[in-house]
């Protein structure tokens, strides 16, 4: 039985789906199943899902006729085998250690519900959304008192920033209301809270939420009988708080829900603490998916004294433009190596080569040529691997490191058998790996590379 079942309904999401599934594939937590439930998509979403199913044994694709997100989630719940349930929307994405962080917290504290902060994304900017700052386990009553402060906040209402215990869902027949196309997440959560005893707020973001024009929530929220939905939700709120004897104390805040707008904290202007997304995560609405066949055009950096080899996947668009490794200005590769070697941060290609060779470090990529969309590692197909055994013969390389999950997996698939050397996986230096600060990245790389 897997520890976690991650349920992802998919409907006509081909523009955003690879970013979503890349973030899942890059999770270090292995003991999980990922249910990709294609809800009758008419674009290329199902084909994309099938591609990920081939690459990662954790992924399982279910194709079904279009019945809506609630019914699709319910199917996922019925098929789930995990101890815990986690949910995603197909146009959003996870932080690097989202699953591991939530499961670790749930197991350590024996929690029935873990709730995490999240990033609210608007175009190419994002801001952290949080609410509960209490770090200790809460009872049902204590959690309800926190929720009463902002009863209409997305932090409490949505399903995708939470980890649920599947046993509770199954025992009490909790499901998404298929008669609603808006706020069905709120109803699911209100019902679940009734039966959960131990709650924990994870003090870190686990999810990137992107609300976009034309999305399911944006279009359906204006097409339903809003007053009817709000009235039903209000009754459910009242019932929950009455069952705990807390309604009279909080009835003004609870009753105010009837006129409140479900708040994700991102309406209107984003606050001054907003940050800019990595360009790798920004997908223009007008982008059309196109493959191109690309050859690796620059040589590996090494000499006869090189003793370790750090492998990337394939050069990004920026690196190909500059004709050298890690050319994106936000990639932390050169900053990390400068820290580890005690050198000044190199600026030119020659300075970078000199630093590598001085410290007996070789750099190359796993892939020599492939079909790829832009810089998207997840889109790579028709791979011709680089001749890594060739440079091993001409150097003293005895240890190989893979820069990120994708490089690690490609190396294992295409090169490990030929080299006879098992690679060590390093956390990616990509700016998309926002969970790892520069300090944490340098510390982790240093520990792994210096570990004899």
PDB file of C-alpha atoms in Angstrom, residues 28-184:
ATOM      1  CA  UNK A  28      11.810  13.018  -3.606  1.00  0.00           C
ATOM      2  CA  UNK A  29       9.054  11.120  -1.821  1.00  0.00           C
ATOM      3  CA  UNK A  30       8.810   7.810  -3.680  1.00  0.00           C
ATOM      4  CA  UNK A  31       6.208   5.823  -1.746  1.00  0.00           C
ATOM      5  CA  UNK A  32       3.170   7.267  -3.489  1.00  0.00           C
ATOM      6  CA  UNK A  33       0.826   6.690  -6.393  1.00  0.00           C
ATOM      7  CA  UNK A  34      -0.240   9.505  -8.708  1.00  0.00           C
ATOM      8  CA  UNK A  35      -3.677   9.131 -10.284  1.00  0.00           C
ATOM      9  CA  UNK A  36      -3.994  11.203 -13.467  1.00  0.00           C
ATOM     10  CA  UNK A  37      -7.725  11.217 -14.225  1.00  0.00           C
ATOM     11  CA  UNK A  38      -8.327  12.589 -17.709  1.00  0.00           C
ATOM     12  CA  UNK A  39     -11.886  13.903 -17.714  1.00  0.00           C
ATOM     13  CA  UNK A  40     -12.599  13.526 -21.440  1.00  0.00           C
ATOM     14  CA  UNK A  41     -10.035  16.089 -22.660  1.00  0.00           C
ATOM     15  CA  UNK A  42     -10.290  17.095 -26.311  1.00  0.00           C
ATOM     16  CA  UNK A  43      -6.728  18.482 -26.552  1.00  0.00           C
ATOM     17  CA  UNK A  44      -3.405  16.680 -26.052  1.00  0.00           C
ATOM     18  CA  UNK A  45      -3.707  16.274 -22.271  1.00  0.00           C
ATOM     19  CA  UNK A  46      -4.281  12.520 -22.309  1.00  0.00           C
ATOM     20  CA  UNK A  47      -1.240  11.938 -24.540  1.00  0.00           C
ATOM     21  CA  UNK A  48       0.907  14.015 -22.192  1.00  0.00           C
ATOM     22  CA  UNK A  49      -0.344  12.003 -19.204  1.00  0.00           C
ATOM     23  CA  UNK A  50       0.500   8.750 -20.998  1.00  0.00           C
ATOM     24  CA  UNK A  51       4.044  10.022 -21.571  1.00  0.00           C
ATOM     25  CA  UNK A  52       4.573  10.625 -17.872  1.00  0.00           C
ATOM     26  CA  UNK A  53       3.103   7.232 -17.046  1.00  0.00           C
ATOM     27  CA  UNK A  54       5.830   5.673 -19.190  1.00  0.00           C
ATOM     28  CA  UNK A  55       8.591   7.647 -17.460  1.00  0.00           C
ATOM     29  CA  UNK A  56       7.578   7.261 -13.816  1.00  0.00           C
ATOM     30  CA  UNK A  57       6.137   4.119 -12.227  1.00  0.00           C
ATOM     31  CA  UNK A  58       4.276   6.227  -9.661  1.00  0.00           C
ATOM     32  CA  UNK A  59       1.966   7.637 -12.366  1.00  0.00           C
ATOM     33  CA  UNK A  60      -1.261   5.867 -13.358  1.00  0.00           C
ATOM     34  CA  UNK A  61      -3.547   7.248 -16.064  1.00  0.00           C
ATOM     35  CA  UNK A  62      -7.315   6.776 -16.033  1.00  0.00           C
ATOM     36  CA  UNK A  63      -9.249   7.981 -19.080  1.00  0.00           C
ATOM     37  CA  UNK A  64     -12.950   8.706 -18.570  1.00  0.00           C
ATOM     38  CA  UNK A  65     -15.812  10.577 -20.135  1.00  0.00           C
ATOM     39  CA  UNK A  66     -16.333  14.184 -19.125  1.00  0.00           C
ATOM     40  CA  UNK A  67     -18.354  14.368 -15.886  1.00  0.00           C
ATOM     41  CA  UNK A  68     -16.786  17.330 -14.095  1.00  0.00           C
ATOM     42  CA  UNK A  69     -14.094  17.866 -11.489  1.00  0.00           C
ATOM     43  CA  UNK A  70     -16.125  16.717  -8.469  1.00  0.00           C
ATOM     44  CA  UNK A  71     -17.121  13.387  -9.976  1.00  0.00           C
ATOM     45  CA  UNK A  72     -13.547  12.908 -11.216  1.00  0.00           C
ATOM     46  CA  UNK A  73     -12.119  13.520  -7.753  1.00  0.00           C
ATOM     47  CA  UNK A  74     -14.634  11.067  -6.310  1.00  0.00           C
ATOM     48  CA  UNK A  75     -13.434   8.412  -8.747  1.00  0.00           C
ATOM     49  CA  UNK A  76      -9.880   9.098  -7.626  1.00  0.00           C
ATOM     50  CA  UNK A  77     -10.903   8.677  -3.987  1.00  0.00           C
ATOM     51  CA  UNK A  78     -12.538   5.323  -4.777  1.00  0.00           C
ATOM     52  CA  UNK A  79      -9.446   4.086  -6.635  1.00  0.00           C
ATOM     53  CA  UNK A  80      -6.946   5.384  -4.069  1.00  0.00           C
ATOM     54  CA  UNK A  81      -4.834   2.927  -2.092  1.00  0.00           C
ATOM     55  CA  UNK A  82      -2.725   5.331  -0.045  1.00  0.00           C
ATOM     56  CA  UNK A  83      -2.843   5.926   3.673  1.00  0.00           C
ATOM     57  CA  UNK A  84      -3.184   9.639   2.904  1.00  0.00           C
ATOM     58  CA  UNK A  85      -4.949  11.577   0.138  1.00  0.00           C
ATOM     59  CA  UNK A  86      -3.551  14.668  -1.548  1.00  0.00           C
ATOM     60  CA  UNK A  87      -5.116  16.676  -4.387  1.00  0.00           C
ATOM     61  CA  UNK A  88      -3.835  18.924  -7.176  1.00  0.00           C
ATOM     62  CA  UNK A  89      -5.283  20.989  -9.990  1.00  0.00           C
ATOM     63  CA  UNK A  90      -3.625  20.414 -13.349  1.00  0.00           C
ATOM     64  CA  UNK A  91      -2.622  24.050 -13.956  1.00  0.00           C
ATOM     65  CA  UNK A  92      -0.833  24.389 -10.598  1.00  0.00           C
ATOM     66  CA  UNK A  93       2.390  22.890  -9.290  1.00  0.00           C
ATOM     67  CA  UNK A  94       4.079  21.651  -6.108  1.00  0.00           C
ATOM     68  CA  UNK A  95       7.106  22.914  -4.247  1.00  0.00           C
ATOM     69  CA  UNK A  96      10.040  20.515  -4.395  1.00  0.00           C
ATOM     70  CA  UNK A  97       9.433  18.735  -1.086  1.00  0.00           C
ATOM     71  CA  UNK A  98       5.682  19.263  -0.724  1.00  0.00           C
ATOM     72  CA  UNK A  99       4.675  15.618  -0.335  1.00  0.00           C
ATOM     73  CA  UNK A 100       7.558  14.666   1.934  1.00  0.00           C
ATOM     74  CA  UNK A 101       7.023  17.691   4.199  1.00  0.00           C
ATOM     75  CA  UNK A 102       3.319  17.041   4.663  1.00  0.00           C
ATOM     76  CA  UNK A 103       3.680  13.293   5.186  1.00  0.00           C
ATOM     77  CA  UNK A 104       6.542  13.750   7.651  1.00  0.00           C
ATOM     78  CA  UNK A 105       4.420  16.175   9.672  1.00  0.00           C
ATOM     79  CA  UNK A 106       1.389  13.862   9.600  1.00  0.00           C
ATOM     80  CA  UNK A 107       3.383  10.815  10.667  1.00  0.00           C
ATOM     81  CA  UNK A 108       5.405  12.586  13.325  1.00  0.00           C
ATOM     82  CA  UNK A 109       2.355  14.092  15.016  1.00  0.00           C
ATOM     83  CA  UNK A 110      -0.167  11.388  14.070  1.00  0.00           C
ATOM     84  CA  UNK A 111      -2.380  14.033  12.464  1.00  0.00           C
ATOM     85  CA  UNK A 112      -5.662  13.562  10.631  1.00  0.00           C
ATOM     86  CA  UNK A 113      -5.248  16.798   8.625  1.00  0.00           C
ATOM     87  CA  UNK A 114      -2.139  18.737   7.653  1.00  0.00           C
ATOM     88  CA  UNK A 115      -2.747  22.175   6.126  1.00  0.00           C
ATOM     89  CA  UNK A 116       0.045  24.104   4.386  1.00  0.00           C
ATOM     90  CA  UNK A 117       0.759  27.638   3.247  1.00  0.00           C
ATOM     91  CA  UNK A 118       0.748  28.233  -0.507  1.00  0.00           C
ATOM     92  CA  UNK A 119       1.966  30.634  -3.169  1.00  0.00           C
ATOM     93  CA  UNK A 120      -0.656  32.683  -5.019  1.00  0.00           C
ATOM     94  CA  UNK A 121       0.508  33.189  -8.622  1.00  0.00           C
ATOM     95  CA  UNK A 122      -0.576  36.061 -10.846  1.00  0.00           C
ATOM     96  CA  UNK A 123       1.063  36.184 -14.265  1.00  0.00           C
ATOM     97  CA  UNK A 124       4.821  36.095 -13.542  1.00  0.00           C
ATOM     98  CA  UNK A 125       4.591  37.072  -9.867  1.00  0.00           C
ATOM     99  CA  UNK A 126       3.775  35.162  -6.718  1.00  0.00           C
ATOM    100  CA  UNK A 127       3.185  35.886  -3.064  1.00  0.00           C
ATOM    101  CA  UNK A 128       3.047  33.589  -0.048  1.00  0.00           C
ATOM    102  CA  UNK A 129      -0.386  33.067   1.542  1.00  0.00           C
ATOM    103  CA  UNK A 130      -0.582  31.902   5.136  1.00  0.00           C
ATOM    104  CA  UNK A 131      -2.951  31.993   8.061  1.00  0.00           C
ATOM    105  CA  UNK A 132      -2.412  29.717  11.066  1.00  0.00           C
ATOM    106  CA  UNK A 133       0.898  30.482  12.764  1.00  0.00           C
ATOM    107  CA  UNK A 134       0.451  28.013  15.591  1.00  0.00           C
ATOM    108  CA  UNK A 135       3.102  25.287  15.372  1.00  0.00           C
ATOM    109  CA  UNK A 136       1.633  22.704  17.727  1.00  0.00           C
ATOM    110  CA  UNK A 137      -1.061  20.104  17.120  1.00  0.00           C
ATOM    111  CA  UNK A 138      -4.619  21.461  17.374  1.00  0.00           C
ATOM    112  CA  UNK A 139      -7.819  19.762  18.417  1.00  0.00           C
ATOM    113  CA  UNK A 140     -10.935  20.040  16.265  1.00  0.00           C
ATOM    114  CA  UNK A 141     -12.214  22.892  18.427  1.00  0.00           C
ATOM    115  CA  UNK A 142      -8.905  24.761  18.303  1.00  0.00           C
ATOM    116  CA  UNK A 143      -8.715  24.415  14.517  1.00  0.00           C
ATOM    117  CA  UNK A 144     -12.319  25.605  14.189  1.00  0.00           C
ATOM    118  CA  UNK A 145     -11.534  28.692  16.265  1.00  0.00           C
ATOM    119  CA  UNK A 146      -8.663  29.528  13.908  1.00  0.00           C
ATOM    120  CA  UNK A 147     -10.930  29.008  10.890  1.00  0.00           C
ATOM    121  CA  UNK A 148     -13.597  31.276  12.404  1.00  0.00           C
ATOM    122  CA  UNK A 149     -11.201  34.212  12.008  1.00  0.00           C
ATOM    123  CA  UNK A 150     -11.440  33.959   8.202  1.00  0.00           C
ATOM    124  CA  UNK A 151     -14.207  31.489   7.345  1.00  0.00           C
ATOM    125  CA  UNK A 152     -14.171  32.295   3.615  1.00  0.00           C
ATOM    126  CA  UNK A 153     -10.402  32.106   3.110  1.00  0.00           C
ATOM    127  CA  UNK A 154      -9.018  29.751   0.438  1.00  0.00           C
ATOM    128  CA  UNK A 155      -6.499  28.562   3.005  1.00  0.00           C
ATOM    129  CA  UNK A 156      -9.318  26.598   4.648  1.00  0.00           C
ATOM    130  CA  UNK A 157     -11.651  26.035   1.730  1.00  0.00           C
ATOM    131  CA  UNK A 158      -9.578  24.381  -0.986  1.00  0.00           C
ATOM    132  CA  UNK A 159      -8.398  20.761  -1.051  1.00  0.00           C
ATOM    133  CA  UNK A 160      -4.988  21.197  -2.680  1.00  0.00           C
ATOM    134  CA  UNK A 161      -3.033  22.550   0.321  1.00  0.00           C
ATOM    135  CA  UNK A 162      -4.066  19.697   2.614  1.00  0.00           C
ATOM    136  CA  UNK A 163      -3.214  16.087   3.413  1.00  0.00           C
ATOM    137  CA  UNK A 164      -6.150  13.889   4.461  1.00  0.00           C
ATOM    138  CA  UNK A 165      -6.301  10.489   6.114  1.00  0.00           C
ATOM    139  CA  UNK A 166      -8.033   8.163   3.619  1.00  0.00           C
ATOM    140  CA  UNK A 167      -9.473   5.972   6.383  1.00  0.00           C
ATOM    141  CA  UNK A 168     -11.564   8.894   7.662  1.00  0.00           C
ATOM    142  CA  UNK A 169     -12.831   9.734   4.174  1.00  0.00           C
ATOM    143  CA  UNK A 170     -13.797   6.125   3.521  1.00  0.00           C
ATOM    144  CA  UNK A 171     -15.370   5.346   6.890  1.00  0.00           C
ATOM    145  CA  UNK A 172     -17.692   8.354   6.733  1.00  0.00           C
ATOM    146  CA  UNK A 173     -18.409   8.342   3.008  1.00  0.00           C
ATOM    147  CA  UNK A 174     -17.038  11.851   2.473  1.00  0.00           C
ATOM    148  CA  UNK A 175     -17.071  12.934  -1.174  1.00  0.00           C
ATOM    149  CA  UNK A 176     -17.233  16.000  -3.406  1.00  0.00           C
ATOM    150  CA  UNK A 177     -20.776  17.238  -4.061  1.00  0.00           C
ATOM    151  CA  UNK A 178     -21.390  16.694  -7.786  1.00  0.00           C
ATOM    152  CA  UNK A 179     -24.406  19.025  -7.736  1.00  0.00           C
ATOM    153  CA  UNK A 180     -22.043  21.968  -7.217  1.00  0.00           C
ATOM    154  CA  UNK A 181     -19.460  23.335  -9.616  1.00  0.00           C
ATOM    155  CA  UNK A 182     -18.254  25.992  -7.207  1.00  0.00           C
ATOM    156  CA  UNK A 183     -17.110  25.771  -3.563  1.00  0.00           C
ATOM    157  CA  UNK A 184     -17.431  21.981  -3.515  1.00  0.00           C
TER     158      UNK A 184
END
